[in-house]
mmCIF file with all atom_site columns, C-alpha atoms in Angstrom:
data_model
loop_
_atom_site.group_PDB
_atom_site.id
_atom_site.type_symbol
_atom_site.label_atom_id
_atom_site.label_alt_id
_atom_site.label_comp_id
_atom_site.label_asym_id
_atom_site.label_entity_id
_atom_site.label_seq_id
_atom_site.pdbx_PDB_ins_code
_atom_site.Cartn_x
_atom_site.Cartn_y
_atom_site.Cartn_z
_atom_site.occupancy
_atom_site.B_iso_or_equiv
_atom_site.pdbx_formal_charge
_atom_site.auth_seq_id
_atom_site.auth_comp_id
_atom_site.auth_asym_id
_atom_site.auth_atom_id
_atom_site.pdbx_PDB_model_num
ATOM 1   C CA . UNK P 1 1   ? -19.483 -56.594 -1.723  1.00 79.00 ? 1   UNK P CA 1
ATOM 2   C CA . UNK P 1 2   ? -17.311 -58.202 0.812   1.00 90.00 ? 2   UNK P CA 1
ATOM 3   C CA . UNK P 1 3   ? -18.432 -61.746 0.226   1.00 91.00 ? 3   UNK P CA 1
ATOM 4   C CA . UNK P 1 4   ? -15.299 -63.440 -1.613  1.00 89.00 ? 4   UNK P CA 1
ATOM 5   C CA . UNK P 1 5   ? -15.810 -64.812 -4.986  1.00 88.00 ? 5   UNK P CA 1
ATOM 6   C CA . UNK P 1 6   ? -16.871 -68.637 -5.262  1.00 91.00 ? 6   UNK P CA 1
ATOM 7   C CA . UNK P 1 7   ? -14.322 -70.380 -6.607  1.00 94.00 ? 7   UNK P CA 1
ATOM 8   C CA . UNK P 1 8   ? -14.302 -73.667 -9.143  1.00 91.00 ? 8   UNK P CA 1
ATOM 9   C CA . UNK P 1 9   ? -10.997 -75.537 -8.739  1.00 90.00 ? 9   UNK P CA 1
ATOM 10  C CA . UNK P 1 10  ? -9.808  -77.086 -11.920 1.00 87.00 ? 10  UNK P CA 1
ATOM 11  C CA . UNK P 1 11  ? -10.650 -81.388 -12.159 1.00 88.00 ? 11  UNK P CA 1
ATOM 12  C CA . UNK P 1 12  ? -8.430  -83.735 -14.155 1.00 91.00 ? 12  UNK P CA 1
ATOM 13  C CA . UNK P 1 13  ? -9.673  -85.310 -16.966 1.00 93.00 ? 13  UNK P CA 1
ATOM 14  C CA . UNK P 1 14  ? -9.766  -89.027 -16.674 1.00 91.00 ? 14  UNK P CA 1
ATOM 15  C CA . UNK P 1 15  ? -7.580  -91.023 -19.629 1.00 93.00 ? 15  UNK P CA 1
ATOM 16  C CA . UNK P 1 16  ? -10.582 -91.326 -21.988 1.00 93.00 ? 16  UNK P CA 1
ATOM 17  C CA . UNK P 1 17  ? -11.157 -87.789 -21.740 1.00 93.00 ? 17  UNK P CA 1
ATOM 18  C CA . UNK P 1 18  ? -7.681  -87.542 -22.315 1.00 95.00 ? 18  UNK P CA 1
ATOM 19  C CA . UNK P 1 19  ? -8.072  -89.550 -25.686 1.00 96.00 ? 19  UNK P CA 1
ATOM 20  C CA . UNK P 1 20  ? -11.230 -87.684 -26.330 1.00 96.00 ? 20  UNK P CA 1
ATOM 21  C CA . UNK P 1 21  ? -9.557  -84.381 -26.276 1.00 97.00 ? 21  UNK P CA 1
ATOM 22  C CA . UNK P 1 22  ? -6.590  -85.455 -28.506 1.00 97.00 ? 22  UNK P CA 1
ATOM 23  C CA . UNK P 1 23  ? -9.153  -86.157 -30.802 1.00 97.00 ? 23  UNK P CA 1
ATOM 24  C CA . UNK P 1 24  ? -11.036 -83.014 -30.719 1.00 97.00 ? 24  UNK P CA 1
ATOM 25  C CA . UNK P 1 25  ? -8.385  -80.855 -31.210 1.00 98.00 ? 25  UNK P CA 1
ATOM 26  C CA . UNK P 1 26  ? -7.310  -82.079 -34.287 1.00 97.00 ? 26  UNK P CA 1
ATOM 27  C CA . UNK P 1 27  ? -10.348 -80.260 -35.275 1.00 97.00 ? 27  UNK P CA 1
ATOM 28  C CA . UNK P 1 28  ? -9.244  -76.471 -34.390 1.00 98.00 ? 28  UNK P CA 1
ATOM 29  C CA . UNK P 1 29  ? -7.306  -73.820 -36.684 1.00 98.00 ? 29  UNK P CA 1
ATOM 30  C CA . UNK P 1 30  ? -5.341  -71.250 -35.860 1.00 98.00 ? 30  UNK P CA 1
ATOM 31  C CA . UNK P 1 31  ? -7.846  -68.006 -36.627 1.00 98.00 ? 31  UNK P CA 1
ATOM 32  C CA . UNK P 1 32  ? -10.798 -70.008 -35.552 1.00 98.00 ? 32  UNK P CA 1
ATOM 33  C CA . UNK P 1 33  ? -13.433 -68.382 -32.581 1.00 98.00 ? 33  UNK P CA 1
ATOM 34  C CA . UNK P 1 34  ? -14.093 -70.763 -30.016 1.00 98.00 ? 34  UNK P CA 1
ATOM 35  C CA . UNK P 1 35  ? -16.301 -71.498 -27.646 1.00 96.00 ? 35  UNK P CA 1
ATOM 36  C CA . UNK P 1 36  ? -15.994 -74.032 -24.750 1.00 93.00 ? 36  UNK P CA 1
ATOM 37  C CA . UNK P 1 37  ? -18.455 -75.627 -22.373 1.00 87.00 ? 37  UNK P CA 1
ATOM 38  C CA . UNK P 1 38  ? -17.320 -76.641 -18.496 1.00 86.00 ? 38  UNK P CA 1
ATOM 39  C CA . UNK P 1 39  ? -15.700 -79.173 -17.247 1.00 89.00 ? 39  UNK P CA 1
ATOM 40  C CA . UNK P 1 40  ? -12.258 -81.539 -17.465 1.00 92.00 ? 40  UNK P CA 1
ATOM 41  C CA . UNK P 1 41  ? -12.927 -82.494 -20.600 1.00 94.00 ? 41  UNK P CA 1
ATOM 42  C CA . UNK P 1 42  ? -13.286 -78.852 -22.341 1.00 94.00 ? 42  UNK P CA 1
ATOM 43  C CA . UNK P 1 43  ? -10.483 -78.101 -19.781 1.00 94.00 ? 43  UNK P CA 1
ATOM 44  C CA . UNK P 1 44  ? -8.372  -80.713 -21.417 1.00 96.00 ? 44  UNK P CA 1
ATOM 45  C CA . UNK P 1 45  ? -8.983  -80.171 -25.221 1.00 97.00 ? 45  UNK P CA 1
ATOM 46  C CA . UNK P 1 46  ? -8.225  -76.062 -24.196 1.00 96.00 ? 46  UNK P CA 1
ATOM 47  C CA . UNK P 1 47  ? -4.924  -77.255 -22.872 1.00 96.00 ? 47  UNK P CA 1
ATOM 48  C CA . UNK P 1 48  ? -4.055  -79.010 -26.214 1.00 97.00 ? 48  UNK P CA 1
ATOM 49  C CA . UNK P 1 49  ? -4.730  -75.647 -27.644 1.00 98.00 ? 49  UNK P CA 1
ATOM 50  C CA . UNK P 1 50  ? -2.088  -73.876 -26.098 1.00 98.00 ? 50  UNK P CA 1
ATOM 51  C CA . UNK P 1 51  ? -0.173  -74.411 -29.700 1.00 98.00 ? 51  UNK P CA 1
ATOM 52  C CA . UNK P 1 52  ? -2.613  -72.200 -31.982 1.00 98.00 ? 52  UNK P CA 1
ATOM 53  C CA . UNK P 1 53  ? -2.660  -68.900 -32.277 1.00 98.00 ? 53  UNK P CA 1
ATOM 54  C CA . UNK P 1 54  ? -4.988  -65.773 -32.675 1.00 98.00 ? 54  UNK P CA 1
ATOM 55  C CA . UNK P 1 55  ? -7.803  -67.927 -31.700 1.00 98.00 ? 55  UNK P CA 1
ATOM 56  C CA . UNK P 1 56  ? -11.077 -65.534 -30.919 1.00 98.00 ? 56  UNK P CA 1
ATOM 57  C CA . UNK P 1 57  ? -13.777 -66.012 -28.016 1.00 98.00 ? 57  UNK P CA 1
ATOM 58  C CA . UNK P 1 58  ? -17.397 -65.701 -27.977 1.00 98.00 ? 58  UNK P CA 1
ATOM 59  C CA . UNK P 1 59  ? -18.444 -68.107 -25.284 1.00 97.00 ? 59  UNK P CA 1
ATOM 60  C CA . UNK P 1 60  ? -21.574 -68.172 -22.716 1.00 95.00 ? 60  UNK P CA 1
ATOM 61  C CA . UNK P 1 61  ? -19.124 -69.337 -19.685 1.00 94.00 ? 61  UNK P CA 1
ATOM 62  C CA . UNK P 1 62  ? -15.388 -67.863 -18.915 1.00 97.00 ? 62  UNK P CA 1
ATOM 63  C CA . UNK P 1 63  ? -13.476 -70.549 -17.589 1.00 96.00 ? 63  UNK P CA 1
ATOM 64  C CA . UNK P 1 64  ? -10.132 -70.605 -16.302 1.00 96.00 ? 64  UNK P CA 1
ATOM 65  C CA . UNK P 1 65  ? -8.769  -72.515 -18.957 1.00 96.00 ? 65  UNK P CA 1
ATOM 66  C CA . UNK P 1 66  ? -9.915  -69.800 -21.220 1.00 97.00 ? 66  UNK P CA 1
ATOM 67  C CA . UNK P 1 67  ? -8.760  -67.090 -19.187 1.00 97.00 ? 67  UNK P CA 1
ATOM 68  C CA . UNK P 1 68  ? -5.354  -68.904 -19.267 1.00 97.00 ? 68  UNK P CA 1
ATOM 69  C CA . UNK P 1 69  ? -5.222  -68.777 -23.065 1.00 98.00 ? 69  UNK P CA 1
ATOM 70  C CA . UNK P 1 70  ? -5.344  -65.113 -23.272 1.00 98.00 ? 70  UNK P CA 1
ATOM 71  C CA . UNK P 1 71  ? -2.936  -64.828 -20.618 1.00 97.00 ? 71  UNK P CA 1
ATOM 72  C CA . UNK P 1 72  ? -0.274  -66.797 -23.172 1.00 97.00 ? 72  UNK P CA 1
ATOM 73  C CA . UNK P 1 73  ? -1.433  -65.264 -26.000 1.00 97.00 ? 73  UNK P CA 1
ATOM 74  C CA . UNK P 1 74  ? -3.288  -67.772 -27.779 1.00 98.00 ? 74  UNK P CA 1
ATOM 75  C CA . UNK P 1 75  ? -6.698  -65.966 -27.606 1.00 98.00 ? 75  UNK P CA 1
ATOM 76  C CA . UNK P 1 76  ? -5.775  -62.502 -29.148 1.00 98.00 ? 76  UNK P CA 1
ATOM 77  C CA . UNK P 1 77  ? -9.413  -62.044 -31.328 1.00 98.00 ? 77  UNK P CA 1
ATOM 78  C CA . UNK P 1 78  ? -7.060  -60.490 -34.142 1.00 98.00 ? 78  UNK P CA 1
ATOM 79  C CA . UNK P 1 79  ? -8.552  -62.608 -37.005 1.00 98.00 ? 79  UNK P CA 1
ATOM 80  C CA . UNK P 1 80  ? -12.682 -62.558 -35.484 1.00 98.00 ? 80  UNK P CA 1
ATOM 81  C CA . UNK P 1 81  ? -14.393 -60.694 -38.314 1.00 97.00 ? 81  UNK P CA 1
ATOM 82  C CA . UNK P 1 82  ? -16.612 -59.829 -35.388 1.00 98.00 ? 82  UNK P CA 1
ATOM 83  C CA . UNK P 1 83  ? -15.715 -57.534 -32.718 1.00 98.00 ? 83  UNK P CA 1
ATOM 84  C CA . UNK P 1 84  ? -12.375 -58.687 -33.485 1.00 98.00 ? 84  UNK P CA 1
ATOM 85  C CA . UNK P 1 85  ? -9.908  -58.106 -30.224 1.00 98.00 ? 85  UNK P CA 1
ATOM 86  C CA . UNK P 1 86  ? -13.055 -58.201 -28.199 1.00 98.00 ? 86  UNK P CA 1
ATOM 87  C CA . UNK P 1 87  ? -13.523 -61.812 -25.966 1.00 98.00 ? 87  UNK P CA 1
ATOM 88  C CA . UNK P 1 88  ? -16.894 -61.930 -25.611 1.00 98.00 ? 88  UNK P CA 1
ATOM 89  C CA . UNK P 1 89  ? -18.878 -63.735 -22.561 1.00 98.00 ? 89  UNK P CA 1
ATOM 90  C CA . UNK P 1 90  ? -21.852 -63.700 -20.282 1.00 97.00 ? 90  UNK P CA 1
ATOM 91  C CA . UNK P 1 91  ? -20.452 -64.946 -17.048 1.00 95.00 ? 91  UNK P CA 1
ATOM 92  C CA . UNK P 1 92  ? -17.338 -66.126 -15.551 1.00 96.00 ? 92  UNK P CA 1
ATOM 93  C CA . UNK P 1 93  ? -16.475 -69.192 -13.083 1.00 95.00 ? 93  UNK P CA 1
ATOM 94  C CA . UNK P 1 94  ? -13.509 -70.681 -12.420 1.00 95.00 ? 94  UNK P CA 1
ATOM 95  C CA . UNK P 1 95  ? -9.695  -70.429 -10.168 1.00 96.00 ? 95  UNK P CA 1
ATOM 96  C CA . UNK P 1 96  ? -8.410  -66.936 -9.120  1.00 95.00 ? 96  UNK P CA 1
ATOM 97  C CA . UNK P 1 97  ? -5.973  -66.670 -11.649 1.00 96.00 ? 97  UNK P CA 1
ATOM 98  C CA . UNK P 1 98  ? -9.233  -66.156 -13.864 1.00 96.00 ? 98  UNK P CA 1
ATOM 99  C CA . UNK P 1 99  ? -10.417 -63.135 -11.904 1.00 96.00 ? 99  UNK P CA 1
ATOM 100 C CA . UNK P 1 100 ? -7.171  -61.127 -11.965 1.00 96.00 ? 100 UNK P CA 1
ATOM 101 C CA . UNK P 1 101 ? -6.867  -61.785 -15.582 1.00 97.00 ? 101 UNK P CA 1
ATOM 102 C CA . UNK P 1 102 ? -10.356 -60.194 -16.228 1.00 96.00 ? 102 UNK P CA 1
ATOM 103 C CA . UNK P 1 103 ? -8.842  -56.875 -13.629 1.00 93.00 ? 103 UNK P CA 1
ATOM 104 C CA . UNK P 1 104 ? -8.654  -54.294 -16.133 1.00 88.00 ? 104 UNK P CA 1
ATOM 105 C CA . UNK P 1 105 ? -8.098  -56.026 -19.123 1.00 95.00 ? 105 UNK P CA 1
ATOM 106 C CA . UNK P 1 106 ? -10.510 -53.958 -21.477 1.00 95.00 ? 106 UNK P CA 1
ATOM 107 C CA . UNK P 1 107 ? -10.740 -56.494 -24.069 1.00 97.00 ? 107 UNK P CA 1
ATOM 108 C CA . UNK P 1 108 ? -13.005 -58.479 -22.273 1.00 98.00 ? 108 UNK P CA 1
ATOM 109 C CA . UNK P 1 109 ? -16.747 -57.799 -22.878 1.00 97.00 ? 109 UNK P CA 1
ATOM 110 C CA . UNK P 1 110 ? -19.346 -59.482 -20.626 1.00 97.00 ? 110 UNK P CA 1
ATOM 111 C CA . UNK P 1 111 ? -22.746 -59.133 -22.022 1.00 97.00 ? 111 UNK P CA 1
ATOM 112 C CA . UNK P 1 112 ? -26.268 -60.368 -20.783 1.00 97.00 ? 112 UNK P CA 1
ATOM 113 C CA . UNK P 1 113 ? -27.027 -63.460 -22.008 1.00 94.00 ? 113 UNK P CA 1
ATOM 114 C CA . UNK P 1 114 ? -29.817 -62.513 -23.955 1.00 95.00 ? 114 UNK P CA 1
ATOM 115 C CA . UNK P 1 115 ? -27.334 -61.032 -26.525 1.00 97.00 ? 115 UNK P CA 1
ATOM 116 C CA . UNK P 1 116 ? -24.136 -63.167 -25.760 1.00 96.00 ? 116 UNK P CA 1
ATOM 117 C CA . UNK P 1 117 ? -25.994 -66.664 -26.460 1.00 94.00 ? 117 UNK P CA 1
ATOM 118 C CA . UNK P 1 118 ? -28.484 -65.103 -29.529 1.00 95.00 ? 118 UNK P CA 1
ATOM 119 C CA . UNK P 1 119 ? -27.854 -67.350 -32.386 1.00 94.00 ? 119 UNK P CA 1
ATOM 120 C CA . UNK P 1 120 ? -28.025 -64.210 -34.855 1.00 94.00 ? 120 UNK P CA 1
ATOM 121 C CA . UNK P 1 121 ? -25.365 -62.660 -32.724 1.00 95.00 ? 121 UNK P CA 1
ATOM 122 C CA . UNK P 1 122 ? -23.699 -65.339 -32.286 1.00 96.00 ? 122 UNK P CA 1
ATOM 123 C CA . UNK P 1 123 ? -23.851 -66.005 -36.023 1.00 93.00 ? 123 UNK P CA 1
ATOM 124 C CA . UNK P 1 124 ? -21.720 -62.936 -36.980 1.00 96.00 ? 124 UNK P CA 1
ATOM 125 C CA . UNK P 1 125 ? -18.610 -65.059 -36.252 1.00 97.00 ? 125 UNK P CA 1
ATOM 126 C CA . UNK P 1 126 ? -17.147 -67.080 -39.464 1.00 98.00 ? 126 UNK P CA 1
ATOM 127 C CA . UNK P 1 127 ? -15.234 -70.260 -38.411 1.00 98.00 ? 127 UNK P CA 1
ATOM 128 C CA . UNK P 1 128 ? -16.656 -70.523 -35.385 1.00 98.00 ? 128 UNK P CA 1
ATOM 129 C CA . UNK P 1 129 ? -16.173 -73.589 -33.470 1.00 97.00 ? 129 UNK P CA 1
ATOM 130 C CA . UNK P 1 130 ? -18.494 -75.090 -30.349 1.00 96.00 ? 130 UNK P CA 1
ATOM 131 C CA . UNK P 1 131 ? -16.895 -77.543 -28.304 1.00 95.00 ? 131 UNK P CA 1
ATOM 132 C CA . UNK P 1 132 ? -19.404 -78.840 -25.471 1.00 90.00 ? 132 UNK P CA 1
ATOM 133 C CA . UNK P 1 133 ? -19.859 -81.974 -23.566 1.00 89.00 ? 133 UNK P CA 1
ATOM 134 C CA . UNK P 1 134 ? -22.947 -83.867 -23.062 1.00 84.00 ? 134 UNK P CA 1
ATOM 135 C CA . UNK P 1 135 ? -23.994 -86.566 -20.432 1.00 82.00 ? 135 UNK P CA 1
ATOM 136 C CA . UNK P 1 136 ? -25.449 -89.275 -22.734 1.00 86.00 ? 136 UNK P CA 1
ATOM 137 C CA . UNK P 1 137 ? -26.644 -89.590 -26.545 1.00 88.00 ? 137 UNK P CA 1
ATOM 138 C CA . UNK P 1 138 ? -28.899 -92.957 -28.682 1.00 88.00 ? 138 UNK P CA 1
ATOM 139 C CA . UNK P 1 139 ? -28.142 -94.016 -31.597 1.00 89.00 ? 139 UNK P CA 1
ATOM 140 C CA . UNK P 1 140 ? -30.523 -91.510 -33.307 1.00 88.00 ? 140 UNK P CA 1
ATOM 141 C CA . UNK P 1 141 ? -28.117 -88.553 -32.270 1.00 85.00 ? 141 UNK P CA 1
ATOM 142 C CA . UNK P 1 142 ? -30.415 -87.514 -29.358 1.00 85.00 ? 142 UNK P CA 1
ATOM 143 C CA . UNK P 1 143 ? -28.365 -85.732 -27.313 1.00 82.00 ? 143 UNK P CA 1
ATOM 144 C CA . UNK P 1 144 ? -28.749 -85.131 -23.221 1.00 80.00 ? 144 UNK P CA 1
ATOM 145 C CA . UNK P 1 145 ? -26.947 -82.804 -21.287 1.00 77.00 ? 145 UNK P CA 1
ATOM 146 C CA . UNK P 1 146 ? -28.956 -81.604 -18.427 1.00 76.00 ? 146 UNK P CA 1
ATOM 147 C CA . UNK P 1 147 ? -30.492 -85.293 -16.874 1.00 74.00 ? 147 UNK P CA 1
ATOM 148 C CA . UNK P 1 148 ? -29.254 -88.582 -16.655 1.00 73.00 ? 148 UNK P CA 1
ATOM 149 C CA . UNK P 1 149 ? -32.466 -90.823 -17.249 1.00 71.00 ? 149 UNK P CA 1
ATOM 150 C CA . UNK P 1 150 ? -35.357 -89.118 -15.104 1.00 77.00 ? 150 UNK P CA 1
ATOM 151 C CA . UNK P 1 151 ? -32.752 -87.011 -12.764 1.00 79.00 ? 151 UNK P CA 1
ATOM 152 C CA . UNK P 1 152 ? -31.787 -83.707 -13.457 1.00 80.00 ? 152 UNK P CA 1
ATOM 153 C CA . UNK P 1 153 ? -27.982 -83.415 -13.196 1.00 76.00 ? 153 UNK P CA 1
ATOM 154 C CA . UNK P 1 154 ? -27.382 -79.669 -14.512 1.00 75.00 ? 154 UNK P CA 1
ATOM 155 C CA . UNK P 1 155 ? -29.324 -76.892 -15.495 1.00 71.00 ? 155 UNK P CA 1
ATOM 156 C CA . UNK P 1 156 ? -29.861 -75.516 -18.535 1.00 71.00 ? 156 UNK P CA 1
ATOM 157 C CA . UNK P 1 157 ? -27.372 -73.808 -20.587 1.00 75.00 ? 157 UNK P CA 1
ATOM 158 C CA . UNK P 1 158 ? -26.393 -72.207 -24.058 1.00 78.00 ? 158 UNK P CA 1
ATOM 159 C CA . UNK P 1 159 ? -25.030 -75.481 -25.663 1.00 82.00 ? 159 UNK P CA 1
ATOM 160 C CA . UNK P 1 160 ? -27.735 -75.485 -27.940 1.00 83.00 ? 160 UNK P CA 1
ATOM 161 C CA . UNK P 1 161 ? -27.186 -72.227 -28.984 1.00 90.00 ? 161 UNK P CA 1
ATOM 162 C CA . UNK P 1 162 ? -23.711 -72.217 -29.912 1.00 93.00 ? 162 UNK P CA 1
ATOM 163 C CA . UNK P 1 163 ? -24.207 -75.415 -31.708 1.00 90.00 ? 163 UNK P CA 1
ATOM 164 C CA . UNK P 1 164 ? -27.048 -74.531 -34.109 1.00 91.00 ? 164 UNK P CA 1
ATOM 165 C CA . UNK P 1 165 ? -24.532 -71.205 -35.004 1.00 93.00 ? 165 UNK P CA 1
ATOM 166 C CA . UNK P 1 166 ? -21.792 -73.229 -35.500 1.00 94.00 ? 166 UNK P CA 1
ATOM 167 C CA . UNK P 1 167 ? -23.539 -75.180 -37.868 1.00 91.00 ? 167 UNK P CA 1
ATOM 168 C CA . UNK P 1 168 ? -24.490 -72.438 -40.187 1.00 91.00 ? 168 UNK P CA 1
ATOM 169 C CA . UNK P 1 169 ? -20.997 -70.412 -39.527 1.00 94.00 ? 169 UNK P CA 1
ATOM 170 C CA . UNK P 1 170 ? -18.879 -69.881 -42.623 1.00 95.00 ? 170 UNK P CA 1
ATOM 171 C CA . UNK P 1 171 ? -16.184 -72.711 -42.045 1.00 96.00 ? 171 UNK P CA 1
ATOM 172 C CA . UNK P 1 172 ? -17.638 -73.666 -38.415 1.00 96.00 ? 172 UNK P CA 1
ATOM 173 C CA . UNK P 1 173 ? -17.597 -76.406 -36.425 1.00 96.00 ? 173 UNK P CA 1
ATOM 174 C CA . UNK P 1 174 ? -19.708 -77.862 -33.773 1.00 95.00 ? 174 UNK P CA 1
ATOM 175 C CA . UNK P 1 175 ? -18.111 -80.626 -31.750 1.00 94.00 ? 175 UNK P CA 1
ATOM 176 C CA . UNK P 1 176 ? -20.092 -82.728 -29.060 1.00 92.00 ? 176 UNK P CA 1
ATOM 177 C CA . UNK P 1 177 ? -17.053 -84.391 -27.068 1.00 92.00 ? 177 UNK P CA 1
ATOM 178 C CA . UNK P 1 178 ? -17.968 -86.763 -24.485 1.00 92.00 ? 178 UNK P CA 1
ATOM 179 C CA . UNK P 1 179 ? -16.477 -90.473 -23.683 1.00 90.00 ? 179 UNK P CA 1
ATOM 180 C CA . UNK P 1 180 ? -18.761 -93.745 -23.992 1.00 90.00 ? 180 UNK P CA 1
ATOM 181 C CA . UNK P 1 181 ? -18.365 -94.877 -20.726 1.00 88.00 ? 181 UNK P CA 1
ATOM 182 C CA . UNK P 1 182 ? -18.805 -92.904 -17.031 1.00 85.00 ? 182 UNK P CA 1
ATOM 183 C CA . UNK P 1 183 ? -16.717 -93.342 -14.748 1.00 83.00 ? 183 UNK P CA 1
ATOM 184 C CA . UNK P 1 184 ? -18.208 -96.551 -13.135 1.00 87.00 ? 184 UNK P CA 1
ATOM 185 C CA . UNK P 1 185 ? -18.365 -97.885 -16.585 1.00 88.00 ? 185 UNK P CA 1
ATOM 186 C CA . UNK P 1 186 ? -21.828 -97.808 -17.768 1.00 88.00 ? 186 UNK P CA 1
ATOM 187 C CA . UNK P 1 187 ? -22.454 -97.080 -21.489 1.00 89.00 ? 187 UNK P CA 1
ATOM 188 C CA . UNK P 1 188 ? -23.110 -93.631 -22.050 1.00 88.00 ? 188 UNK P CA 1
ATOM 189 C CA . UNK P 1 189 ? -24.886 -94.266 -25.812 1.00 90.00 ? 189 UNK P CA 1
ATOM 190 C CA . UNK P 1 190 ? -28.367 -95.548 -25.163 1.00 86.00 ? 190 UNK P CA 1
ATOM 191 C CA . UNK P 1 191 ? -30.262 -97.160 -27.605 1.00 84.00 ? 191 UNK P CA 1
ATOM 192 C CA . UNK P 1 192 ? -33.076 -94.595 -27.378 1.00 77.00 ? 192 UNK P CA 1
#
């Protein structure tokens, strides 16, 4: 096709998320197979990964931050027990510098999603670690990412796939990162 590729430019996280992100990645190995949801804030706690090494992917969304850790070697897939070497995703969004990594680079593998975001699949990996970000929880650990209230904000995604694997992954994490307040200040954690 001719039609140039849609492009997501990169956001800044604001200080919280900053904080936020600190926090969460004093929560990732070196070894570990990650996964990352979308925004500044995943964005941000990537960044603060740029230390680790031999980190493997298995992710529903490419992002550039993601793309930017393979380009500086951080994910290499050497110590995945599954498909090691192989960064495995189901679609791709982000800068440019995220398409010209993915030009010929035969280690990444983009699947459908029925396969890529299958909990059994996804289940093959030991220590794997979700990171996602959601838009409000209550105090009973409810968790909303797609609406805010009655309106929808996002569509649905694979956040609750990779976060029921990570739960039963040998040595895995799952990590739902978000700050308590939005950006005009009202309380993200609702009493129900």
């Amino acid at each position: 096709t001719d039609t140039p590729i849609t492009l997501i430019p990169p956001k800044a996280p604001s200080p919280e998320e900053a904080e936020v992100a600190r926090n969460v990645r004093s929560l990732i190995h070196d070894g570990d197979c990650v996964q990352f949801g979308i925004g500044a804030l995943p964005n941000a706690i990537a960044e603060l990964c740029m230390d680790l090494s031999d980190l493997g992917m298995h992710t529903e969304m490419l992002t550039s931050s993601m793309a930017k850790m393979v380009r500086e070697g951080v994910i290499t897939g050497k110590k995945k027990n599954f498909l090691p070497e192989e960064h495995i995703f189901t679609f791709a969004g982000g800068d440019e510098a995220l398409f010209e990594t993915l030009k010929g680079n035969n280690q990444f593998r983009i699947t459908p999603g029925s396969w890529g975001c299958d909990p059994f699949i996804i289940a093959k990996n030991d220590n794997f670690v979700s990171i996602n970000t959601c838009v409000e929880m209550d105090l009973m650990g409810q968790i909303a990412s797609e609406a805010i209230g009655t309106r929808q904000f996002s569509g649905s995604g694979g956040a609750f796939c990779f976060t029921y694997v990570a739960l039963r992954s040998k040595g895995g994490r799952a990590i739902m990162a978000f700050s308590s307040k939005s950006a005009k200040g009202f309380s993200k954690i609702r009493e129900t």
